[in-house]
Amino acid sequence: MSCSNIWERSRILLHFAHLVEKHSNELAALETWNNGKPYEQAAKTELPLFVRLFHYYAGRAGKIHGLTVPVDGLYHVQTLHEPIGVAGQIIIWIYLMRTYYFNTSKKLFCIIKEFINDCSLFLTFSKSNTQAGLPPGVLNIVSGFGPTAGASLASHMDVDKFAFTGSTDIGKIVLELAAKSNLKPATLELGGKSPFIVCEDADIDRAVELAHFALFFNQGQCCCVGSHTFVHERIYDEFLEKSKARVMKRIVNDPFKKGVEQGPQIDSEKIQYCNTKYVTRQILCTRLQLVNVRTRYQWIMIYEL
């Protein structure tokens, strides 16, 4: 792939985007089965954005230029962009489509370790990449557990750059493995949630809706979820009552049904986390009942408000 010309790279990315667009309904359904997010969100928001971004990076293939730097004296200074080499990545399961294009569209050689419970979408994308003309071995998907597959990838001597998206605790381990091996540069995206701030003169109804969306978007499973809301004391009581009312109206059901706002959590571990951290402490100020919903493939658990 590094020996191919820029037009060939652009063609492959555009062909891949076309295949994704052609099979967008099936891919959106697969994302919903894997992740639990509403089908409408996957089909109407994430898939179109996925296609547009691959078009963008296809156009960028021929526009990666260096700089000419003015200096004193009889000297000529310029910078050049060169491929860094093999990029290893551990991605998060929250937004598989977004993490896929961010972690593959700009790479020449890439190895991705995906979430063990949510691997079929990436394998489908990998097949589409091959159909689009991507040479064998350029994109590699590794499915396994963090302490084995993830640690091996982070510490591998032939990996030149590493990226990780996940928790701070695991990020520390990844950074140590990258440093102890070949001192490879590592990019860590460890979340971090700034508060949602509602000022005294805010439109309360609008603020309630935005704060609700920020907290519950993607079943509350988001690295930038609005889990902290700061409200001015003069409007606090009104904001709280309207927020509770909005929570009670939230539509939680089968994610394939039209109009559903929230589907199941990704797995039973996240259900237990919600039970322990939120439900037992009554942070939501409302009663949540755990129910089972039968799907075609397995039992999944969701919260019914």
Tab-separated table of C-alpha atoms in Angstrom:
chain	number	residue	atom	x	y	z
A	1	MET	CA	0.000	0.000	0.000
A	2	SER	CA	2.908	2.372	0.731
A	3	CYS	CA	4.107	1.897	-2.874
A	4	SER	CA	0.722	2.657	-4.433
A	5	ASN	CA	0.075	6.105	-5.830
A	6	ILE	CA	-2.249	8.591	-4.165
A	7	TRP	CA	-4.965	8.141	-6.772
A	8	GLU	CA	-5.150	4.414	-6.113
A	9	ARG	CA	-5.446	5.016	-2.368
A	10	SER	CA	-8.209	7.523	-2.990
A	11	ARG	CA	-10.035	5.109	-5.288
A	12	ILE	CA	-9.987	2.343	-2.665
A	13	LEU	CA	-11.410	4.611	0.032
A	14	LEU	CA	-14.138	5.888	-2.286
A	15	HIS	CA	-15.038	2.357	-3.372
A	16	PHE	CA	-15.237	1.273	0.263
A	17	ALA	CA	-17.510	4.231	1.082
A	18	HIS	CA	-19.731	3.237	-1.854
A	19	LEU	CA	-20.010	-0.349	-0.561
A	20	VAL	CA	-20.913	0.881	2.916
A	21	GLU	CA	-23.574	3.172	1.477
A	22	LYS	CA	-24.936	0.376	-0.694
A	23	HIS	CA	-25.365	-1.929	2.309
A	24	SER	CA	-26.153	0.758	4.870
A	25	ASN	CA	-29.388	-0.838	6.111
A	26	GLU	CA	-27.715	-4.162	6.870
A	27	LEU	CA	-24.724	-2.477	8.523
A	28	ALA	CA	-26.938	-0.277	10.683
A	29	ALA	CA	-28.901	-3.347	11.768
A	30	LEU	CA	-25.664	-5.149	12.606
A	31	GLU	CA	-24.519	-2.208	14.716
A	32	THR	CA	-27.830	-2.267	16.588
A	33	TRP	CA	-27.638	-6.019	17.222
A	34	ASN	CA	-24.101	-5.684	18.511
A	35	ASN	CA	-24.319	-2.463	20.461
A	36	GLY	CA	-27.959	-2.016	21.413
A	37	LYS	CA	-28.234	1.546	20.148
A	38	PRO	CA	-31.464	2.535	18.371
A	39	TYR	CA	-31.539	1.517	14.722
A	40	GLU	CA	-32.648	5.002	13.677
A	41	GLN	CA	-29.528	6.470	15.291
A	42	ALA	CA	-27.246	4.042	13.487
A	43	ALA	CA	-28.985	4.338	10.107
A	44	LYS	CA	-29.782	8.056	9.966
A	45	THR	CA	-26.855	9.567	11.850
A	46	GLU	CA	-23.804	7.337	12.107
A	47	LEU	CA	-23.822	5.603	8.702
A	48	PRO	CA	-24.174	8.825	6.656
A	49	LEU	CA	-21.397	10.448	8.703
A	50	PHE	CA	-19.254	7.347	8.200
A	51	VAL	CA	-19.620	7.590	4.412
A	52	ARG	CA	-18.952	11.348	4.316
A	53	LEU	CA	-15.760	11.048	6.319
A	54	PHE	CA	-14.342	8.341	4.080
A	55	HIS	CA	-15.052	10.632	1.130
A	56	TYR	CA	-13.177	13.374	2.975
A	57	TYR	CA	-10.102	11.258	3.636
A	58	ALA	CA	-10.162	9.936	0.079
A	59	GLY	CA	-9.804	13.554	-1.021
A	60	ARG	CA	-7.020	14.136	1.492
A	61	ALA	CA	-4.845	11.411	-0.032
A	62	GLY	CA	-3.375	13.803	-2.602
A	63	LYS	CA	-3.195	16.852	-0.361
A	64	ILE	CA	-0.654	15.868	2.280
A	65	HIS	CA	2.070	18.466	1.825
A	66	GLY	CA	5.101	19.558	3.774
A	67	LEU	CA	6.186	23.113	4.543
A	68	THR	CA	8.932	25.414	3.373
A	69	VAL	CA	10.396	27.212	6.385
A	70	PRO	CA	12.059	30.643	5.904
A	71	VAL	CA	15.453	30.897	7.649
A	72	ASP	CA	18.377	33.337	7.650
A	73	GLY	CA	21.372	32.733	5.418
A	74	LEU	CA	21.880	30.618	2.329
A	75	TYR	CA	19.769	27.739	3.553
A	76	HIS	CA	16.676	25.943	2.387
A	77	VAL	CA	14.549	24.227	5.034
A	78	GLN	CA	11.519	22.077	4.313
A	79	THR	CA	9.415	19.546	6.162
A	80	LEU	CA	8.103	16.287	4.749
A	81	HIS	CA	5.350	13.969	5.955
A	82	GLU	CA	6.342	10.312	5.966
A	83	PRO	CA	4.325	7.224	6.939
A	84	ILE	CA	5.002	6.296	10.543
A	85	GLY	CA	4.764	2.575	9.858
A	86	VAL	CA	2.563	-0.050	11.474
A	87	ALA	CA	-0.160	1.433	13.671
A	88	GLY	CA	-1.678	-0.652	16.461
A	89	GLN	CA	-5.035	0.327	17.950
A	90	ILE	CA	-7.309	-0.773	20.753
A	91	ILE	CA	-10.730	0.696	20.085
A	92	ILE	CA	-13.797	1.250	22.216
A	93	TRP	CA	-17.139	-0.413	21.538
A	94	ILE	CA	-19.254	2.708	22.091
A	95	TYR	CA	-19.108	4.051	18.522
A	96	LEU	CA	-17.730	1.297	16.352
A	97	MET	CA	-18.336	3.041	13.053
A	98	ARG	CA	-16.707	6.275	14.179
A	99	THR	CA	-13.714	4.556	15.730
A	100	TYR	CA	-13.325	2.474	12.578
A	101	TYR	CA	-12.987	5.394	10.180
A	102	PHE	CA	-10.889	7.459	12.587
A	103	ASN	CA	-8.496	4.543	13.062
A	104	THR	CA	-8.307	3.164	9.526
A	105	SER	CA	-8.994	5.867	6.940
A	106	LYS	CA	-5.679	7.664	7.541
A	107	LYS	CA	-3.428	4.623	8.001
A	108	LEU	CA	-1.240	2.677	5.592
A	109	PHE	CA	-0.812	-0.390	7.796
A	110	CYS	CA	-3.137	-0.960	10.716
A	111	ILE	CA	-3.806	-3.629	13.349
A	112	ILE	CA	-6.995	-3.169	15.360
A	113	LYS	CA	-7.891	-5.000	18.566
A	114	GLU	CA	-11.646	-4.769	18.877
A	115	PHE	CA	-14.071	-5.340	21.722
A	116	ILE	CA	-14.557	-9.074	22.288
A	117	ASN	CA	-18.375	-8.822	22.494
A	118	ASP	CA	-18.822	-6.598	19.462
A	119	CYS	CA	-16.644	-7.844	16.623
A	120	SER	CA	-18.935	-8.752	13.717
A	121	LEU	CA	-19.275	-5.195	12.369
A	122	PHE	CA	-15.508	-4.737	12.043
A	123	LEU	CA	-15.144	-8.107	10.360
A	124	THR	CA	-17.839	-7.076	7.879
A	125	PHE	CA	-16.049	-3.786	7.222
A	126	SER	CA	-12.800	-5.688	6.712
A	127	LYS	CA	-14.461	-7.850	4.060
A	128	SER	CA	-15.760	-4.723	2.320
A	129	ASN	CA	-12.266	-3.218	2.362
A	130	THR	CA	-10.953	-6.294	0.576
A	131	GLN	CA	-13.724	-6.000	-2.014
A	132	ALA	CA	-12.772	-2.345	-2.489
A	133	GLY	CA	-9.233	-3.372	-3.436
A	134	LEU	CA	-7.283	-3.043	-0.195
A	135	PRO	CA	-4.249	-5.367	-0.419
A	136	PRO	CA	-4.081	-8.332	1.995
A	137	GLY	CA	-2.279	-7.605	5.251
A	138	VAL	CA	-2.780	-3.840	5.169
A	139	LEU	CA	-5.720	-3.903	7.580
A	140	ASN	CA	-5.777	-6.570	10.283
A	141	ILE	CA	-8.539	-7.204	12.822
A	142	VAL	CA	-7.602	-8.937	16.082
A	143	SER	CA	-10.373	-10.137	18.373
A	144	GLY	CA	-9.385	-11.086	21.899
A	145	PHE	CA	-9.092	-10.082	25.521
A	146	GLY	CA	-7.133	-7.077	26.723
A	147	PRO	CA	-4.562	-8.849	28.953
A	148	THR	CA	-3.581	-11.167	26.090
A	149	ALA	CA	-4.305	-9.751	22.625
A	150	GLY	CA	-4.276	-6.109	23.704
A	151	ALA	CA	-1.101	-6.355	25.762
A	152	SER	CA	0.703	-8.254	22.999
A	153	LEU	CA	-0.175	-5.571	20.490
A	154	ALA	CA	0.837	-2.679	22.751
A	155	SER	CA	4.199	-4.257	23.558
A	156	HIS	CA	5.039	-5.593	20.079
A	157	MET	CA	8.416	-4.425	18.820
A	158	ASP	CA	7.250	-4.124	15.207
A	159	VAL	CA	4.376	-1.757	15.998
A	160	ASP	CA	5.552	1.818	15.392
A	161	LYS	CA	2.597	3.803	16.748
A	162	PHE	CA	-0.140	2.913	19.191
A	163	ALA	CA	-3.553	4.351	20.003
A	164	PHE	CA	-5.903	3.391	22.799
A	165	THR	CA	-9.424	4.466	23.708
A	166	GLY	CA	-10.752	3.376	27.077
A	167	SER	CA	-10.407	3.835	30.812
A	168	THR	CA	-7.656	5.747	32.591
A	169	ASP	CA	-6.521	2.670	34.540
A	170	ILE	CA	-6.009	0.584	31.396
A	171	GLY	CA	-4.495	3.581	29.624
A	172	LYS	CA	-1.698	3.652	32.204
A	173	ILE	CA	-0.922	-0.004	31.492
A	174	VAL	CA	-0.946	0.576	27.731
A	175	LEU	CA	1.395	3.558	28.036
A	176	GLU	CA	3.820	1.519	30.146
A	177	LEU	CA	3.798	-1.381	27.668
A	178	ALA	CA	4.414	0.969	24.745
A	179	ALA	CA	7.321	2.622	26.544
A	180	LYS	CA	8.963	-0.581	27.786
A	181	SER	CA	8.939	-2.224	24.356
A	182	ASN	CA	10.316	0.033	21.623
A	183	LEU	CA	9.337	3.398	23.147
A	184	LYS	CA	6.623	3.725	20.515
A	185	PRO	CA	4.572	6.946	20.645
A	186	ALA	CA	1.117	6.329	22.093
A	187	THR	CA	-2.062	8.352	21.776
A	188	LEU	CA	-4.524	7.804	24.628
A	189	GLU	CA	-8.162	8.908	24.618
A	190	LEU	CA	-9.278	8.269	28.188
A	191	GLY	CA	-12.537	10.166	28.306
A	192	GLY	CA	-13.071	13.018	30.697
A	193	LYS	CA	-16.407	14.658	31.229
A	194	SER	CA	-16.797	18.404	31.568
A	195	PRO	CA	-19.989	19.524	33.349
A	196	PHE	CA	-23.167	20.623	31.614
A	197	ILE	CA	-23.700	24.142	32.993
A	198	VAL	CA	-27.143	25.758	33.162
A	199	CYS	CA	-27.063	29.489	33.947
A	200	GLU	CA	-29.769	31.541	35.621
A	201	ASP	CA	-31.043	33.108	32.386
A	202	ALA	CA	-31.207	29.854	30.425
A	203	ASP	CA	-34.264	28.617	28.552
A	204	ILE	CA	-35.100	25.913	31.096
A	205	ASP	CA	-37.147	23.676	28.795
A	206	ARG	CA	-34.409	23.768	26.182
A	207	ALA	CA	-31.712	23.169	28.808
A	208	VAL	CA	-33.601	20.193	30.242
A	209	GLU	CA	-33.841	18.574	26.807
A	210	LEU	CA	-30.165	19.160	26.030
A	211	ALA	CA	-29.022	17.902	29.437
A	212	HIS	CA	-31.227	14.831	29.033
A	213	PHE	CA	-29.759	14.102	25.610
A	214	ALA	CA	-26.214	14.607	26.903
A	215	LEU	CA	-26.751	12.132	29.742
A	216	PHE	CA	-28.736	9.379	28.029
A	217	PHE	CA	-27.369	9.464	24.471
A	218	ASN	CA	-26.197	6.020	23.353
A	219	GLN	CA	-27.673	4.447	26.523
A	220	GLY	CA	-25.426	6.726	28.577
A	221	GLN	CA	-22.432	4.849	27.173
A	222	CYS	CA	-20.298	7.636	25.787
A	223	CYS	CA	-16.832	8.945	26.605
A	224	CYS	CA	-18.199	12.496	26.602
A	225	VAL	CA	-21.532	11.796	28.306
A	226	GLY	CA	-22.978	14.697	30.282
A	227	SER	CA	-22.877	12.917	33.634
A	228	HIS	CA	-22.417	16.144	35.610
A	229	THR	CA	-24.973	18.954	35.422
A	230	PHE	CA	-24.394	22.222	37.281
A	231	VAL	CA	-27.569	24.299	37.675
A	232	HIS	CA	-27.913	27.811	39.081
A	233	GLU	CA	-29.582	27.666	42.499
A	234	ARG	CA	-32.418	30.020	41.531
A	235	ILE	CA	-33.702	27.664	38.835
A	236	TYR	CA	-32.550	24.395	40.408
A	237	ASP	CA	-35.932	23.174	41.695
A	238	GLU	CA	-37.740	23.854	38.430
A	239	PHE	CA	-34.940	22.279	36.413
A	240	LEU	CA	-34.941	19.172	38.619
A	241	GLU	CA	-38.697	18.629	38.387
A	242	LYS	CA	-38.718	19.043	34.616
A	243	SER	CA	-35.702	16.744	34.274
A	244	LYS	CA	-37.450	14.016	36.271
A	245	ALA	CA	-40.538	14.408	34.100
A	246	ARG	CA	-38.425	14.092	30.939
A	247	VAL	CA	-36.782	10.923	32.250
A	248	MET	CA	-40.203	9.361	32.859
A	249	LYS	CA	-41.152	10.070	29.219
A	250	ARG	CA	-38.043	8.440	27.776
A	251	ILE	CA	-38.936	5.603	25.413
A	252	VAL	CA	-36.925	2.492	26.331
A	253	ASN	CA	-37.700	-0.571	24.239
A	254	ASP	CA	-36.613	-2.755	21.344
A	255	PRO	CA	-34.008	-0.617	19.511
A	256	PHE	CA	-35.429	-1.675	16.139
A	257	LYS	CA	-38.807	-0.099	16.885
A	258	LYS	CA	-39.461	3.332	15.424
A	259	GLY	CA	-39.286	6.194	17.901
A	260	VAL	CA	-37.362	4.259	20.565
A	261	GLU	CA	-34.821	6.479	22.319
A	262	GLN	CA	-32.880	3.834	24.219
A	263	GLY	CA	-32.093	0.162	23.750
A	264	PRO	CA	-30.158	-2.292	25.948
A	265	GLN	CA	-26.780	-1.742	27.543
A	266	ILE	CA	-23.864	-3.436	25.789
A	267	ASP	CA	-23.635	-6.382	28.218
A	268	SER	CA	-24.499	-7.643	31.710
A	269	GLU	CA	-21.332	-6.092	33.164
A	270	LYS	CA	-22.570	-2.611	32.289
A	271	ILE	CA	-25.996	-3.489	33.707
A	272	GLN	CA	-24.337	-4.406	36.996
A	273	TYR	CA	-22.320	-1.182	36.913
A	274	CYS	CA	-25.510	0.843	36.501
A	275	ASN	CA	-27.184	-1.086	39.311
A	276	THR	CA	-24.290	-0.566	41.689
A	277	LYS	CA	-23.400	3.036	40.941
A	278	TYR	CA	-26.718	4.632	40.098
A	279	VAL	CA	-29.813	2.609	40.878
A	280	THR	CA	-28.928	1.639	44.448
A	281	ARG	CA	-27.870	5.220	45.187
A	282	GLN	CA	-31.084	6.553	43.586
A	283	ILE	CA	-29.194	9.198	41.632
A	284	LEU	CA	-31.826	9.223	38.905
A	285	CYS	CA	-34.508	10.158	41.473
A	286	THR	CA	-36.904	7.677	39.904
A	287	ARG	CA	-37.681	3.997	40.024
A	288	LEU	CA	-36.042	1.734	37.469
A	289	GLN	CA	-37.150	-1.803	36.884
A	290	LEU	CA	-34.883	-4.379	35.290
A	291	VAL	CA	-36.684	-6.413	32.664
A	292	ASN	CA	-35.757	-9.017	30.094
A	293	VAL	CA	-36.466	-8.574	26.408
A	294	ARG	CA	-36.331	-11.560	24.118
A	295	THR	CA	-34.386	-11.035	20.888
A	296	ARG	CA	-33.830	-13.444	18.044
A	297	TYR	CA	-30.362	-14.312	19.292
A	298	GLN	CA	-30.110	-13.940	23.047
A	299	TRP	CA	-31.595	-12.517	26.192
A	300	ILE	CA	-30.657	-8.918	26.676
A	301	MET	CA	-31.426	-6.669	29.594
A	302	ILE	CA	-32.698	-3.123	29.444
A	303	TYR	CA	-33.995	-0.620	31.931
A	304	GLU	CA	-37.666	0.250	31.790
A	305	LEU	CA	-38.472	3.647	33.235
